[in-house]
Amino acid sequence: MPQVLISEVGPRDGLQSVKATMPTEHKLRWIDALHAAGLREIEVASFVPARLLPQMADAAEVVRHAITLPGLVVMALVPNRKGAQAALDAGVHKLTMPVSASPAHSLANVRKTPTEMVEEVRAISELRRELAPQVRLEAGISTAFGCTLQGLVAEDDVIRLAVQCVEAGADDVGLSDTVGYANPAQVRRLFRRLRAEIGVHAGAAHMHNTRGLGIANCLAAFDEGVRTFDASLGGLGGCPYAPGASGNVVTEDLVFMFEAMGVSTGIDLDKLLAARAPLAAGLPGEPVYGMTAEAGLPKGFAPTTSTQQQA
Ligand code: ZN
């Protein structure tokens, strides 16, 4: 068993943040390549009206393909009950909901206040219980470390919202640095509080690399016991409703860090780097990031798979 779960969010978080729309067949090829590299959780789509996000118009088709890949947990973002219904109909294994700690960001992103979003979590949790009780429901607390619209976000607000999401039925609650404001000391503090308050329900760290601290923030979260990390191949992503937000943590660099530390990810780095080709092919001209891809793997580098057998 890998010691950390790298949850790839590029096909959702990444693709919805770029202007161009990746054609469906390219999305499927890219997701196949990510799966072949060993990724076992991928956020493949967002179930929102196509007039708002034309990049996600093929969400159901993408899900129906992704669920055929063995061993893959297929996740989709849903902002409301209607989206959740469509995602469940398509056969997702896991739903993720954006619940913003900043009222300004919440209104801009989903046109609801944080309190209204908690009620949405409750409604979706009930829907899932009726239709597909095996499906997991995750709430990601967006702008948990700061907001481009509001500025500072009180840590008490973040923790209270996380507790409310668990009470409303979320299985996991993660913290998202949607706009790249977090620093490692803050990440340690907030995840420590989160784990103290909601225990096993404490979920993923979703870090952005906007100011170059994405990897350092992931390490800080790891030190606090976090074992699921969202990342995006080539650092694709941002937030269309958060001005200045750019770049999720680069999957390749994050996997390299963990593997170099001897923390197993279950991911083959060479195949992961190869998955950049279908990404680039599907989004011609779009910049992709990543230091590991530029520099290559160090001489004598030994990933954890070379020292221990993995299933
Ligand atoms: Zn993101």
XYZ file of C-alpha atoms and ligand atoms in Angstrom:
312
model
C 0.000 0.000 0.000
C 1.306 3.462 -0.874
C 1.902 5.637 2.190
C 0.339 8.730 0.643
C -2.515 9.168 -1.821
C -1.864 11.660 -4.584
C -5.223 12.827 -5.900
C -4.861 14.219 -9.402
C -7.131 17.216 -9.979
C -5.814 18.438 -13.338
C -8.703 17.192 -15.496
C -11.089 19.254 -13.325
C -9.274 22.039 -11.470
C -6.710 22.460 -14.241
C -8.942 22.279 -17.282
C -11.676 24.511 -15.904
C -9.132 27.263 -15.279
C -7.766 27.531 -18.785
C -9.592 29.326 -21.586
C -9.252 26.575 -24.165
C -11.436 23.479 -24.008
C -9.603 20.164 -24.240
C -11.443 17.927 -26.721
C -13.049 14.900 -25.072
C -10.875 12.285 -26.783
C -7.770 14.092 -25.529
C -9.165 14.183 -21.982
C -9.737 10.425 -22.085
C -6.222 9.787 -23.397
C -4.760 12.005 -20.679
C -6.760 10.281 -17.924
C -5.649 6.881 -19.296
C -2.020 8.027 -19.085
C -2.465 9.266 -15.506
C -4.025 5.948 -14.531
C -1.211 4.044 -16.273
C 1.299 6.017 -14.183
C -0.329 4.639 -11.031
C -2.678 7.433 -9.969
C -5.601 5.842 -8.137
C -7.785 8.881 -7.510
C -8.559 11.437 -10.205
C -10.972 14.357 -10.104
C -12.119 14.047 -13.679
C -14.835 16.658 -14.104
C -17.095 19.295 -12.650
C -20.869 18.952 -12.984
C -21.855 22.552 -13.621
C -24.008 24.075 -16.382
C -22.116 24.074 -19.701
C -22.974 27.743 -20.232
C -20.907 28.571 -17.127
C -18.028 26.194 -17.821
C -17.989 24.967 -21.434
C -14.714 23.135 -20.628
C -16.760 20.681 -18.528
C -19.672 20.102 -20.930
C -18.583 16.476 -21.464
C -18.418 15.645 -17.738
C -20.759 12.623 -17.898
C -18.940 11.118 -20.871
C -15.561 11.561 -19.150
C -16.852 9.901 -15.969
C -18.344 6.987 -17.891
C -14.934 6.340 -19.429
C -12.914 6.838 -16.250
C -14.982 4.326 -14.249
C -13.861 1.577 -16.634
C -10.228 1.982 -15.476
C -9.389 -0.706 -12.893
C -8.749 0.369 -9.331
C -9.400 4.051 -10.026
C -11.509 6.176 -7.677
C -13.338 8.590 -9.958
C -14.201 11.885 -8.353
C -16.226 14.845 -9.600
C -16.844 18.305 -8.243
C -20.475 19.203 -7.661
C -21.654 22.628 -6.503
C -25.299 21.672 -5.937
C -27.892 18.889 -5.790
C -28.578 18.979 -9.517
C -24.890 18.492 -10.277
C -24.659 15.715 -7.690
C -27.613 13.926 -9.263
C -25.946 14.067 -12.692
C -22.609 12.897 -11.276
C -24.245 9.960 -9.464
C -26.173 9.053 -12.622
C -22.858 8.959 -14.515
C -21.405 6.598 -11.894
C -18.807 8.563 -9.908
C -17.232 6.965 -6.833
C -16.709 10.179 -4.914
C -18.230 13.640 -4.864
C -16.335 16.720 -3.826
C -17.980 20.013 -2.920
C -16.352 23.438 -2.716
C -17.334 25.128 0.550
C -15.612 28.477 0.780
C -14.642 29.967 4.132
C -14.715 33.431 2.586
C -18.279 34.687 2.020
C -17.056 36.925 -0.822
C -15.398 34.016 -2.645
C -18.350 31.735 -1.928
C -20.804 34.170 -3.503
C -18.543 34.698 -6.533
C -17.863 30.976 -6.977
C -21.224 29.329 -6.290
C -23.567 32.282 -5.564
C -24.252 30.973 -2.084
C -23.061 31.924 1.374
C -20.924 29.426 3.331
C -23.951 28.600 5.524
C -26.075 27.937 2.437
C -23.325 25.646 1.122
C -23.406 23.614 4.346
C -27.125 23.077 3.704
C -26.184 21.986 0.174
C -23.742 19.457 1.685
C -26.606 18.124 3.820
C -28.943 17.825 0.818
C -26.316 16.053 -1.277
C -25.388 13.742 1.574
C -29.044 12.693 1.816
C -29.301 12.254 -1.959
C -26.209 10.054 -1.953
C -27.581 7.996 0.960
C -30.743 7.302 -1.084
C -29.179 6.686 -4.484
C -25.637 5.440 -3.910
C -24.664 4.966 -0.267
C -21.223 3.613 -1.232
C -20.254 6.967 -2.791
C -17.995 9.100 -0.626
C -18.668 12.771 -0.063
C -15.834 15.209 0.475
C -16.041 18.900 1.289
C -13.065 21.044 0.407
C -12.883 24.231 2.436
C -11.785 26.764 -0.215
C -9.865 29.922 0.626
C -9.007 28.289 3.973
C -5.708 30.175 4.129
C -6.738 33.536 2.692
C -8.802 35.049 -0.088
C -8.024 37.472 -2.915
C -11.406 39.153 -2.400
C -11.670 39.204 1.381
C -8.009 39.070 2.399
C -7.538 37.378 5.767
C -9.789 34.435 6.604
C -10.217 33.749 10.312
C -8.984 30.298 11.339
C -11.985 29.946 13.653
C -14.283 30.394 10.620
C -12.449 27.645 8.740
C -12.620 25.151 11.601
C -16.272 25.935 12.396
C -17.191 25.386 8.747
C -15.308 22.086 8.675
C -17.175 20.858 11.755
C -20.496 21.936 10.201
C -19.686 20.014 6.997
C -19.037 16.810 8.980
C -22.279 17.318 10.914
C -24.043 17.797 7.553
C -22.803 14.397 6.358
C -19.431 14.918 4.653
C -17.107 11.925 5.083
C -13.944 13.961 4.613
C -13.180 17.641 4.916
C -10.000 18.980 3.357
C -8.420 22.406 3.344
C -7.743 24.249 0.105
C -5.329 27.085 -0.461
C -7.369 28.166 -3.467
C -5.374 31.324 -4.146
C -1.883 30.442 -2.935
C -1.786 32.459 0.292
C -0.713 29.701 2.681
C 2.634 29.335 4.436
C 3.949 26.193 6.161
C 3.472 27.497 9.736
C -0.167 28.313 8.980
C -0.671 24.931 7.291
C 0.693 23.119 10.362
C -1.516 25.127 12.711
C -4.713 24.728 10.730
C -4.355 21.023 9.943
C -3.469 20.335 13.579
C -6.665 22.069 14.646
C -8.662 20.334 11.936
C -7.478 16.891 13.050
C -8.132 17.766 16.686
C -11.701 18.854 15.859
C -12.864 16.283 13.300
C -10.373 13.401 13.705
C -10.699 10.734 11.000
C -12.808 13.076 8.874
C -9.813 15.361 8.284
C -9.095 15.129 4.564
C -6.814 16.306 1.825
C -4.422 19.200 1.509
C -5.121 21.127 -1.681
C -2.217 23.501 -2.173
C -1.444 25.990 -4.892
C 1.996 27.077 -5.986
C 1.107 30.698 -6.707
C 3.986 32.015 -4.586
C 6.249 28.997 -4.806
C 5.258 27.516 -1.444
C 3.037 24.687 -2.659
C 5.512 21.863 -2.024
C 6.646 23.302 1.323
C 3.004 23.526 2.374
C 2.401 19.899 1.390
C 5.387 18.801 3.470
C 4.057 20.803 6.427
C 0.690 19.064 6.048
C 2.408 15.666 5.797
C 4.258 16.387 9.050
C 0.837 17.012 10.659
C -0.416 13.608 9.535
C -2.156 14.484 6.262
C -1.902 11.573 3.821
C -3.981 12.748 0.837
C -2.660 15.494 -1.411
C -4.341 17.107 -4.373
C -2.033 18.002 -7.229
C -2.226 18.801 -10.891
C -0.029 17.472 -13.667
C 2.061 20.286 -15.102
C 0.714 22.579 -12.379
C -2.337 23.284 -14.476
C -5.062 25.178 -12.669
C -6.165 28.130 -10.625
C -9.624 29.456 -9.945
C -11.659 31.409 -12.493
C -13.443 33.288 -9.682
C -10.337 34.123 -7.672
C -8.303 36.782 -9.480
C -4.573 36.059 -9.507
C -4.913 32.437 -8.456
C -2.651 30.237 -10.527
C -1.132 26.848 -10.482
C -1.942 23.822 -8.367
C 0.971 21.965 -6.832
C 2.766 20.136 -9.635
C 2.024 16.395 -9.363
C 5.415 15.408 -10.788
C 7.341 17.513 -8.245
C 5.188 16.349 -5.329
C 5.612 12.680 -6.274
C 9.339 13.250 -6.691
C 9.569 14.791 -3.212
C 7.774 11.910 -1.513
C 9.565 9.171 -3.451
C 12.946 10.803 -2.795
C 12.063 10.876 0.927
C 11.226 7.160 0.824
C 7.488 7.798 1.190
C 5.718 5.574 -1.338
C 3.126 7.040 -3.689
C 2.432 4.000 -5.888
C 3.241 6.193 -8.881
C 5.810 5.501 -11.590
C 7.610 8.801 -12.152
C 8.749 8.018 -15.690
C 5.184 7.194 -16.717
C 3.933 10.255 -14.868
C 6.314 12.484 -16.812
C 5.155 10.751 -19.991
C 1.562 11.763 -19.131
C 2.553 15.356 -19.894
C 2.517 14.514 -23.620
C -1.238 13.882 -23.914
C -1.858 16.966 -21.759
C 0.209 19.141 -24.091
C -1.377 17.542 -27.157
C -4.868 18.350 -25.894
C -4.062 21.956 -24.976
C -1.675 23.271 -27.611
C 0.217 26.383 -26.498
C -0.911 26.194 -22.867
C 2.021 26.603 -20.465
C 2.795 23.643 -18.204
C 5.087 23.840 -15.198
C 7.276 21.563 -13.136
C 10.902 21.525 -12.082
C 11.308 17.735 -12.127
C 10.176 17.528 -15.745
C 12.666 20.233 -16.701
C 15.625 18.829 -14.786
C 14.921 15.109 -15.139
C 15.455 12.581 -12.364
C 18.766 12.719 -10.483
C 21.486 10.194 -11.287
C 21.093 7.151 -9.070
C 17.573 8.141 -8.011
C 15.819 5.163 -6.432
C 12.044 5.379 -6.147
C 10.366 3.459 -3.324
C 9.138 0.806 -5.791
C 12.760 -0.264 -6.363
C 13.241 -1.086 -2.686
C 9.873 -2.592 -1.785
C 7.312 -4.689 -3.578
C 3.994 -3.071 -4.251
C 0.683 -4.592 -5.125
Zn -6.799 24.099 -7.007
